[in-house]
CSV table of C-alpha atoms in Angstrom, one decimal:
chain,number,residue,atom,x,y,z
W,1,MET,CA,19.7,3.0,-26.4
W,2,PHE,CA,18.3,1.8,-23.1
W,3,VAL,CA,18.6,-1.8,-22.1
W,4,ILE,CA,16.0,-3.5,-19.9
W,5,MET,CA,16.4,-6.8,-18.1
W,6,GLY,CA,13.4,-8.9,-16.9
W,7,VAL,CA,11.1,-7.9,-19.8
W,8,THR,CA,9.0,-11.0,-19.5
W,9,GLY,CA,8.1,-10.1,-15.9
W,10,LYS,CA,5.7,-7.5,-14.5
W,11,VAL,CA,8.3,-4.9,-13.4
W,12,GLY,CA,10.6,-5.1,-16.4
W,13,GLY,CA,7.6,-5.3,-18.7
W,14,ALA,CA,6.0,-2.2,-17.2
W,15,ALA,CA,9.4,-0.3,-17.5
W,16,LEU,CA,9.7,-1.3,-21.1
W,17,GLU,CA,6.1,-0.2,-21.9
W,18,ALA,CA,6.6,3.2,-20.2
W,19,LEU,CA,9.7,3.9,-22.2
W,20,LYS,CA,8.2,2.7,-25.5
W,21,GLN,CA,5.5,5.3,-25.0
W,22,ARG,CA,8.2,8.0,-24.8
W,23,GLY,CA,9.7,6.9,-28.1
W,24,ILE,CA,13.0,5.8,-26.6
W,25,ALA,CA,15.2,3.2,-28.5
W,26,LEU,CA,15.2,0.0,-26.4
W,27,ARG,CA,16.8,-3.3,-26.2
W,28,ALA,CA,15.1,-6.1,-24.3
W,29,VAL,CA,17.1,-8.7,-22.5
W,30,ALA,CA,15.6,-12.1,-21.8
W,31,ARG,CA,17.1,-15.5,-20.8
W,32,ASP,CA,14.7,-17.0,-23.4
W,33,PRO,CA,14.3,-14.4,-26.2
W,34,ALA,CA,11.4,-16.5,-27.7
W,35,ARG,CA,9.3,-15.6,-24.6
W,36,ALA,CA,9.9,-11.9,-25.4
W,37,GLN,CA,8.8,-11.9,-29.0
W,38,GLY,CA,6.2,-9.4,-30.1
W,39,LEU,CA,7.4,-6.6,-27.8
W,40,GLY,CA,8.2,-4.4,-30.8
W,41,VAL,CA,11.8,-3.7,-29.7
W,42,GLU,CA,15.2,-5.3,-30.3
W,43,THR,CA,15.4,-8.5,-28.2
W,44,VAL,CA,18.6,-10.3,-27.2
W,45,ARG,CA,19.6,-13.2,-25.0
W,46,GLY,CA,21.1,-12.4,-21.6
W,47,ASP,CA,21.6,-14.7,-18.6
W,48,ALA,CA,22.5,-13.4,-15.2
W,49,SER,CA,24.8,-16.3,-14.7
W,50,GLN,CA,26.6,-15.8,-18.0
W,51,THR,CA,28.6,-12.5,-17.9
W,52,GLU,CA,29.6,-12.6,-21.5
W,53,SER,CA,25.9,-12.7,-22.7
W,54,LEU,CA,25.2,-9.6,-20.5
W,55,VAL,CA,28.3,-7.7,-21.8
W,56,ALA,CA,27.0,-8.1,-25.3
W,57,ALA,CA,23.5,-7.1,-24.2
W,58,PHE,CA,24.7,-4.0,-22.5
W,59,ALA,CA,27.0,-2.9,-25.4
W,60,GLY,CA,26.4,0.7,-26.4
W,61,ALA,CA,23.8,1.3,-23.7
W,62,GLN,CA,23.2,4.8,-22.5
W,63,ALA,CA,21.4,3.4,-19.5
W,64,ALA,CA,20.3,0.0,-18.2
W,65,PHE,CA,17.7,-1.4,-15.8
W,66,VAL,CA,19.2,-4.5,-14.1
W,67,MET,CA,17.6,-7.0,-11.8
W,68,LEU,CA,18.4,-10.2,-10.0
W,69,VAL,CA,15.9,-13.0,-9.8
W,70,PRO,CA,17.0,-15.4,-7.1
W,71,PRO,CA,17.0,-19.1,-8.2
W,72,TYR,CA,13.8,-20.6,-6.7
W,73,GLN,CA,15.1,-24.1,-6.5
W,74,ALA,CA,18.7,-23.5,-5.3
W,75,GLN,CA,19.9,-25.4,-2.3
W,76,ASP,CA,21.7,-22.2,-1.1
W,77,VAL,CA,19.8,-19.3,-2.5
W,78,VAL,CA,22.1,-16.7,-1.0
W,79,ALA,CA,25.3,-18.2,-2.4
W,80,ASP,CA,23.9,-18.8,-5.9
W,81,SER,CA,22.4,-15.3,-6.0
W,82,ARG,CA,25.7,-13.7,-4.9
W,83,ALA,CA,27.4,-15.3,-7.9
W,84,MET,CA,24.7,-14.0,-10.2
W,85,ALA,CA,25.0,-10.5,-8.7
W,86,GLN,CA,28.7,-10.5,-9.3
W,87,SER,CA,28.1,-11.5,-12.9
W,88,ILE,CA,25.7,-8.7,-13.6
W,89,ALA,CA,28.0,-6.2,-11.9
W,90,ASP,CA,31.0,-7.4,-13.9
W,91,ALA,CA,29.0,-7.0,-17.1
W,92,VAL,CA,28.0,-3.5,-16.2
W,93,ARG,CA,31.6,-2.5,-15.6
W,94,THR,CA,32.9,-4.3,-18.7
W,95,ALA,CA,30.3,-2.7,-21.0
W,96,ARG,CA,30.9,0.7,-19.3
W,97,VAL,CA,27.2,1.5,-18.9
W,98,PRO,CA,27.1,5.1,-17.7
W,99,HIS,CA,23.7,5.0,-15.9
W,100,VAL,CA,22.2,2.0,-14.1
W,101,VAL,CA,18.9,1.6,-12.2
W,102,ALA,CA,19.0,-1.6,-10.2
W,103,LEU,CA,15.8,-3.2,-8.7
W,104,SER,CA,16.4,-3.8,-5.0
W,105,SER,CA,14.0,-3.8,-2.0
W,106,VAL,CA,13.2,-2.1,1.2
W,107,GLY,CA,15.5,-3.6,3.8
W,108,ALA,CA,18.4,-4.1,1.4
W,109,HIS,CA,20.5,-1.8,3.5
W,110,LEU,CA,20.5,-4.5,6.2
W,111,ARG,CA,23.3,-7.0,6.1
W,112,GLU,CA,21.2,-9.7,7.8
W,113,GLY,CA,17.8,-10.2,9.5
W,114,ASN,CA,15.9,-9.3,6.3
W,115,GLY,CA,15.0,-12.8,4.9
W,116,ILE,CA,15.2,-13.2,1.2
W,117,VAL,CA,16.1,-9.5,0.8
W,118,GLN,CA,19.6,-10.4,1.9
W,119,VAL,CA,20.3,-11.4,-1.7
W,120,LEU,CA,19.5,-7.8,-2.8
W,121,HIS,CA,21.8,-6.4,-0.1
W,122,ASP,CA,24.5,-8.5,-1.7
W,123,PHE,CA,23.4,-7.3,-5.2
W,124,GLU,CA,23.8,-3.7,-4.1
W,125,ALA,CA,27.2,-4.5,-2.7
W,126,ALA,CA,28.3,-6.1,-5.9
W,127,LEU,CA,27.1,-3.1,-8.0
W,128,ALA,CA,28.8,-0.5,-5.8
W,129,ASP,CA,30.7,2.0,-8.0
W,130,ALA,CA,29.9,-0.2,-11.1
W,131,ALA,CA,28.6,2.9,-13.0
W,132,PRO,CA,29.1,6.6,-12.8
W,133,SER,CA,25.4,7.1,-12.1
W,134,LEU,CA,23.7,4.3,-10.1
W,135,VAL,CA,20.3,4.2,-8.5
W,136,PHE,CA,19.0,1.4,-6.2
W,137,LEU,CA,15.2,1.3,-6.5
W,138,ARG,CA,13.9,-0.1,-3.2
W,139,PRO,CA,10.2,-0.9,-3.3
W,140,GLY,CA,8.1,-2.3,-0.5
W,141,GLU,CA,6.4,-5.7,-0.7
W,142,PHE,CA,4.5,-6.3,-4.0
W,143,LEU,CA,0.7,-6.1,-3.8
W,144,GLU,CA,0.6,-8.7,-6.5
W,145,ASN,CA,1.9,-11.3,-4.0
W,146,TRP,CA,-1.8,-11.8,-2.9
W,147,ALA,CA,-2.3,-13.7,-6.2
W,148,GLY,CA,-0.9,-16.9,-4.6
W,149,VAL,CA,-3.7,-17.1,-2.0
W,150,LEU,CA,-6.6,-16.1,-4.2
W,151,PRO,CA,-7.7,-19.7,-4.7
W,152,ALA,CA,-8.2,-20.0,-0.9
W,153,ALA,CA,-10.3,-16.9,-0.9
W,154,ARG,CA,-12.4,-18.1,-3.8
W,155,GLU,CA,-12.9,-21.6,-2.6
W,156,ALA,CA,-12.9,-21.4,1.2
W,157,GLY,CA,-13.5,-17.7,2.0
W,158,VAL,CA,-10.2,-17.4,3.8
W,159,LEU,CA,-7.1,-15.2,3.1
W,160,PRO,CA,-4.0,-16.8,4.6
W,161,SER,CA,-1.3,-14.3,5.7
W,162,GLY,CA,2.2,-15.0,7.0
W,163,LYS,CA,2.0,-11.7,9.0
W,164,ALA,CA,1.2,-12.1,12.7
W,165,ALA,CA,-0.9,-8.9,13.0
W,166,LEU,CA,-3.7,-9.1,10.5
W,167,ASP,CA,-4.8,-5.6,11.1
W,168,LYS,CA,-1.4,-4.0,11.0
W,169,ARG,CA,-0.8,-1.9,7.8
W,170,HIS,CA,2.4,-2.2,6.0
W,171,GLU,CA,3.8,-0.3,3.0
W,172,ALA,CA,3.3,-2.2,-0.2
W,173,VAL,CA,3.3,-1.3,-3.9
W,174,SER,CA,2.2,-2.6,-7.3
W,175,ALA,CA,4.8,-4.1,-9.6
W,176,LEU,CA,3.3,-1.8,-12.3
W,177,ASP,CA,4.3,1.3,-10.3
W,178,VAL,CA,7.7,-0.2,-9.7
W,179,GLY,CA,8.3,-0.5,-13.5
W,180,ARG,CA,7.0,2.9,-14.2
W,181,VAL,CA,9.2,4.5,-11.6
W,182,ALA,CA,12.2,2.5,-12.9
W,183,ALA,CA,11.5,4.1,-16.3
W,184,ASP,CA,11.5,7.5,-14.8
W,185,LEU,CA,14.8,6.9,-13.0
W,186,LEU,CA,16.4,5.8,-16.2
W,187,LEU,CA,15.7,9.3,-17.5
W,188,GLU,CA,17.3,10.9,-14.4
W,189,PRO,CA,21.1,10.2,-14.6
W,190,ARG,CA,23.0,11.9,-11.8
W,191,PRO,CA,26.6,11.4,-10.8
W,192,GLY,CA,27.1,9.1,-7.8
W,193,THR,CA,25.0,6.4,-6.1
W,194,ARG,CA,21.6,7.0,-4.5
W,195,ALA,CA,18.6,5.0,-3.2
W,196,VAL,CA,15.0,5.6,-4.0
W,197,ASP,CA,12.3,4.1,-1.8
W,198,LEU,CA,8.9,3.3,-3.3
W,199,ALA,CA,5.6,2.6,-1.7
W,200,GLY,CA,2.0,2.4,-2.8
W,201,PRO,CA,-0.6,5.1,-2.3
W,202,ALA,CA,-1.2,4.0,1.3
W,203,PRO,CA,-0.2,1.2,3.7
W,204,CYS,CA,-2.5,-1.8,3.8
W,205,SER,CA,-3.2,-4.9,5.9
W,206,ALA,CA,-4.4,-8.4,5.4
W,207,GLN,CA,-7.8,-7.4,6.7
W,208,ASP,CA,-7.9,-4.6,4.2
W,209,ALA,CA,-7.3,-7.1,1.4
W,210,ALA,CA,-9.9,-9.5,2.8
W,211,ALA,CA,-12.5,-6.7,2.9
W,212,ILE,CA,-11.9,-5.8,-0.7
W,213,LEU,CA,-12.0,-9.4,-1.8
W,214,SER,CA,-15.3,-9.9,0.0
W,215,ARG,CA,-16.8,-7.1,-2.2
W,216,LEU,CA,-15.1,-8.3,-5.4
W,217,LEU,CA,-16.1,-12.0,-4.9
W,218,GLY,CA,-19.5,-11.3,-3.5
W,219,LYS,CA,-18.9,-13.6,-0.5
W,220,PRO,CA,-17.3,-13.2,3.0
W,221,VAL,CA,-13.5,-13.5,3.0
W,222,THR,CA,-11.7,-13.6,6.3
W,223,ALA,CA,-8.0,-13.0,6.8
W,224,VAL,CA,-6.4,-15.8,8.8
W,225,PRO,CA,-2.9,-16.2,10.2
W,226,SER,CA,-0.7,-18.8,8.7
W,227,SER,CA,2.1,-20.4,10.8
W,228,ARG,CA,5.6,-20.4,9.6
W,229,GLU,CA,5.4,-24.2,9.1
W,230,LEU,CA,2.2,-23.9,7.0
W,231,SER,CA,3.5,-21.0,5.0
W,232,VAL,CA,6.8,-22.8,4.1
W,233,ALA,CA,4.8,-26.0,3.2
W,234,ALA,CA,2.5,-24.1,0.9
W,235,LEU,CA,5.4,-22.3,-0.8
W,236,VAL,CA,7.2,-25.6,-1.4
W,237,ALA,CA,4.0,-27.2,-2.7
W,238,ALA,CA,3.8,-24.2,-5.1
W,239,GLY,CA,7.2,-25.2,-6.6
W,240,LEU,CA,9.7,-23.2,-4.5
W,241,GLY,CA,12.8,-24.9,-3.0
W,242,ALA,CA,13.0,-25.4,0.7
W,243,ASP,CA,15.7,-22.8,1.2
W,244,TYR,CA,13.9,-20.1,-0.8
W,245,ALA,CA,10.6,-20.8,1.0
W,246,ALA,CA,12.3,-20.6,4.4
W,247,LYS,CA,13.8,-17.2,3.5
W,248,LEU,CA,10.4,-15.9,2.4
W,249,ALA,CA,9.1,-16.9,5.8
W,250,ASP,CA,12.0,-15.1,7.4
W,251,LEU,CA,11.0,-12.0,5.4
W,252,ASP,CA,7.5,-12.1,6.9
W,253,GLU,CA,9.0,-12.3,10.4
W,254,ALA,CA,11.3,-9.3,9.6
W,255,ILE,CA,8.3,-7.3,8.4
W,256,ASP,CA,6.4,-8.2,11.6
W,257,ALA,CA,9.4,-7.0,13.7
W,258,GLY,CA,9.5,-3.7,11.9
W,259,ARG,CA,13.0,-4.2,10.5
W,260,LEU,CA,11.8,-3.6,6.9
W,261,ASP,CA,10.2,-0.2,7.4
W,262,PHE,CA,11.5,2.6,5.1
W,263,PRO,CA,14.2,4.6,6.9
W,264,ALA,CA,13.3,8.1,7.9
W,265,GLY,CA,14.7,10.9,5.7
W,266,GLY,CA,15.1,8.8,2.6
W,267,ASP,CA,13.9,9.7,-0.9
W,268,LEU,CA,10.4,8.1,-0.6
W,269,ARG,CA,8.1,8.1,-3.6
W,270,ARG,CA,4.6,6.8,-3.9
W,271,GLY,CA,2.9,5.0,-6.7
W,272,THR,CA,-0.7,5.4,-7.8
W,273,VAL,CA,-2.0,1.8,-8.1
W,274,THR,CA,-4.2,0.9,-5.2
W,275,LEU,CA,-4.6,-2.4,-3.4
W,276,GLU,CA,-8.2,-2.6,-4.7
W,277,ALA,CA,-7.0,-2.0,-8.3
W,278,VAL,CA,-4.5,-4.8,-8.0
W,279,LEU,CA,-7.0,-7.2,-6.5
W,280,ARG,CA,-9.6,-6.3,-9.1
W,281,ARG,CA,-7.1,-7.1,-11.8
W,282,LEU,CA,-6.0,-10.4,-10.2
W,283,VAL,CA,-9.6,-11.5,-9.6
W,284,GLY,CA,-10.4,-10.7,-13.2
W,285,ALA,CA,-7.4,-12.6,-14.5
W,286,ALA,CA,-7.9,-15.7,-12.4
């Protein structure tokens, strides 16, 4: 029995689907099980802030995929996320899960200076030695993050970017690839703790995204820089708390500074889903 957290999201959903195709017995964990109906697997309630619910969800698991979703509206995102991280880690230890794959991020090895990724540094710290076999999956920025600014591309022909250098290519990856690689890693138990870095097929820039959208939308789309103030204001208007929005802006600044590059010599894997495939899917769904 494999247990999967985050099944109503893109990464957890992709991991679940990949494992279903291999005929593996699965248990899906959702804070609201009603949202996870129709998945064709056992579904149970599990809340990252309620350790007992996760202990029950992890009971009897051969392996588990765990993830931490920072609370978007928290006044102190880092503090609240740290408590959730400890809850998940305590549940893994209490349930004695033998093999765990944890969703983390590029830059999670840094104690500070990594924006919102700091919460995943703390997540990794909480999980240290929690299972005999432990993998930290550290993907780059998600390509699907362009979805938030697609309306501006459609309506005004501009693609706002929080990155300073619009032509600089950064490593990014589709959430679908992240889920599929997580599924692969669940099938690769190995004594000890290791980290796996994950990027897409090739680095890409804001200008690359704008060029692709120009073709897909049949109109010129131009990448434009967005100041920190404008970026934070847009994120707050979209429903994020001020602290979370500020830490996302900190993340863009860390990427610009090169602090979130994949370290040399690591276990770097590459997905297969291209930026164009992601944008085509997003445009079609919008």
